[in-house]
Coordinates of C-alpha atoms in Angstrom, one line a residue:
M1 CA 40.0 -91.2 -70.1
E2 CA 43.1 -89.5 -71.2
D3 CA 46.3 -90.3 -69.2
M4 CA 47.4 -86.9 -67.9
L5 CA 50.2 -88.3 -65.7
N6 CA 53.0 -87.1 -68.0
N7 CA 51.4 -83.8 -68.9
K8 CA 51.1 -82.2 -65.4
A9 CA 52.6 -78.9 -64.4
P10 CA 55.1 -79.1 -61.6
W11 CA 52.7 -77.3 -59.2
E12 CA 50.1 -80.0 -59.9
E13 CA 52.6 -82.7 -59.0
L14 CA 53.5 -80.9 -55.8
L15 CA 49.8 -80.5 -55.0
E16 CA 49.2 -84.2 -55.4
V17 CA 52.1 -85.0 -53.0
A18 CA 50.7 -82.6 -50.4
L19 CA 47.2 -84.0 -50.7
E20 CA 48.6 -87.6 -50.3
A21 CA 50.0 -86.3 -47.0
K22 CA 46.4 -85.3 -46.0
A23 CA 46.9 -81.5 -46.5
K24 CA 43.6 -79.7 -46.4
D25 CA 42.1 -76.6 -48.2
P26 CA 44.6 -76.5 -51.1
V27 CA 44.9 -73.4 -53.1
V28 CA 47.2 -72.6 -56.1
Q29 CA 47.4 -69.1 -57.4
D30 CA 49.2 -67.8 -60.5
V31 CA 51.2 -64.9 -59.1
S32 CA 53.4 -64.4 -62.2
G33 CA 53.6 -60.8 -63.2
K34 CA 52.5 -59.7 -59.7
S35 CA 55.4 -60.9 -57.7
T36 CA 59.2 -60.9 -57.9
W37 CA 59.6 -64.1 -56.0
G38 CA 57.8 -66.7 -58.1
D39 CA 55.1 -67.7 -60.6
Y40 CA 52.9 -69.9 -58.5
M41 CA 51.9 -70.0 -54.8
L42 CA 50.7 -73.3 -53.4
L43 CA 49.0 -73.0 -50.0
V44 CA 47.7 -75.9 -47.8
T45 CA 46.5 -76.3 -44.2
A46 CA 47.9 -78.8 -41.7
S47 CA 45.9 -80.0 -38.7
S48 CA 48.9 -79.6 -36.3
Q49 CA 52.6 -78.7 -36.3
V50 CA 53.5 -82.4 -36.5
H51 CA 51.3 -82.8 -39.5
M52 CA 52.8 -79.6 -41.0
R53 CA 56.3 -81.1 -40.8
G54 CA 55.1 -84.4 -42.2
I55 CA 53.7 -82.6 -45.3
Y56 CA 57.0 -80.7 -45.6
H57 CA 59.1 -83.9 -45.4
R58 CA 56.9 -85.6 -48.0
L59 CA 57.4 -82.6 -50.4
V60 CA 61.1 -82.5 -49.8
D61 CA 61.4 -86.3 -50.4
Y62 CA 59.5 -85.8 -53.7
V63 CA 61.6 -82.9 -54.8
K64 CA 64.8 -84.9 -54.2
T65 CA 63.6 -87.4 -56.8
R66 CA 63.3 -84.7 -59.4
D67 CA 66.2 -83.4 -61.4
D68 CA 64.2 -80.3 -62.4
M69 CA 63.2 -79.2 -58.8
T70 CA 65.2 -77.8 -55.9
V71 CA 64.3 -76.4 -52.5
Y72 CA 66.3 -73.2 -52.6
K73 CA 65.1 -71.9 -49.2
Q74 CA 62.9 -73.0 -46.4
S75 CA 61.7 -71.4 -43.2
G76 CA 59.9 -72.5 -40.1
V77 CA 60.8 -76.2 -40.2
K78 CA 62.8 -76.6 -37.0
E79 CA 61.0 -74.1 -34.8
E80 CA 57.6 -74.6 -33.3
N81 CA 56.1 -72.4 -35.9
R82 CA 52.6 -72.3 -37.4
W83 CA 53.9 -71.8 -40.9
I84 CA 56.5 -73.6 -43.1
L85 CA 57.6 -71.8 -46.3
M86 CA 59.4 -73.6 -49.1
D87 CA 60.9 -71.7 -52.0
L88 CA 61.4 -73.8 -55.1
G89 CA 62.2 -70.9 -57.4
S90 CA 59.1 -70.5 -59.6
I91 CA 56.9 -72.2 -57.0
V92 CA 56.5 -71.1 -53.4
I93 CA 54.8 -73.5 -51.0
N94 CA 53.1 -72.4 -47.8
I95 CA 52.1 -75.1 -45.3
M96 CA 50.2 -73.5 -42.4
T97 CA 48.2 -74.4 -39.4
E98 CA 44.6 -73.5 -39.5
E99 CA 45.2 -70.6 -37.0
A100 CA 48.0 -69.2 -39.1
R101 CA 46.0 -69.5 -42.3
D102 CA 43.0 -67.7 -40.8
Y103 CA 45.3 -65.0 -39.5
Y104 CA 47.4 -64.3 -42.5
R105 CA 44.8 -65.0 -45.2
L106 CA 47.4 -65.1 -48.0
E107 CA 44.7 -65.8 -50.6
D108 CA 43.3 -62.4 -49.9
V109 CA 46.7 -60.7 -50.2
W110 CA 46.9 -62.1 -53.7
F111 CA 43.2 -61.7 -54.4
D112 CA 43.7 -60.4 -57.9
S113 CA 45.8 -63.4 -58.9
P114 CA 43.9 -66.1 -60.7
F115 CA 43.2 -69.4 -58.9
L116 CA 44.5 -72.4 -60.8
Y117 CA 43.2 -74.8 -58.1
K118 CA 40.9 -74.2 -55.2
G119 CA 40.0 -77.3 -53.2
K120 CA 36.9 -77.8 -51.1
E121 CA 37.2 -77.3 -47.4
D122 CA 36.0 -80.8 -46.5
Q123 CA 36.4 -83.2 -49.4
S124 CA 36.4 -86.3 -47.2
S125 CA 32.9 -85.9 -45.9
K126 CA 31.3 -85.8 -49.4
S127 CA 30.2 -89.1 -50.9
S128 CA 29.3 -89.8 -54.5

């Protein structure tokens, strides 16, 4: 099997970090050419506000280890929100509670943008 570790796109690396933090229902969409704020949208679900902040902190810690990534803006971290947004320039990360994700349905807003990754809802219950 080919070693893809060094050939991953930045959004793939961030997705892996989020999944290691037990983020659920991951989606990555290519919004380049359709938005003025970025090229990729990464969207994950957290099981609670505490879990949401945990995912956020794991992502921030990872970004700090990279010379080619910066969190330019963030929103919803300190408040008791249901949504944390991270702006990394070309990549925007949305970490949402299940309720917020169901309400805002961001995938539907960008429905005509191609999906680069769309994870299964419950990967942990499937066995091979």
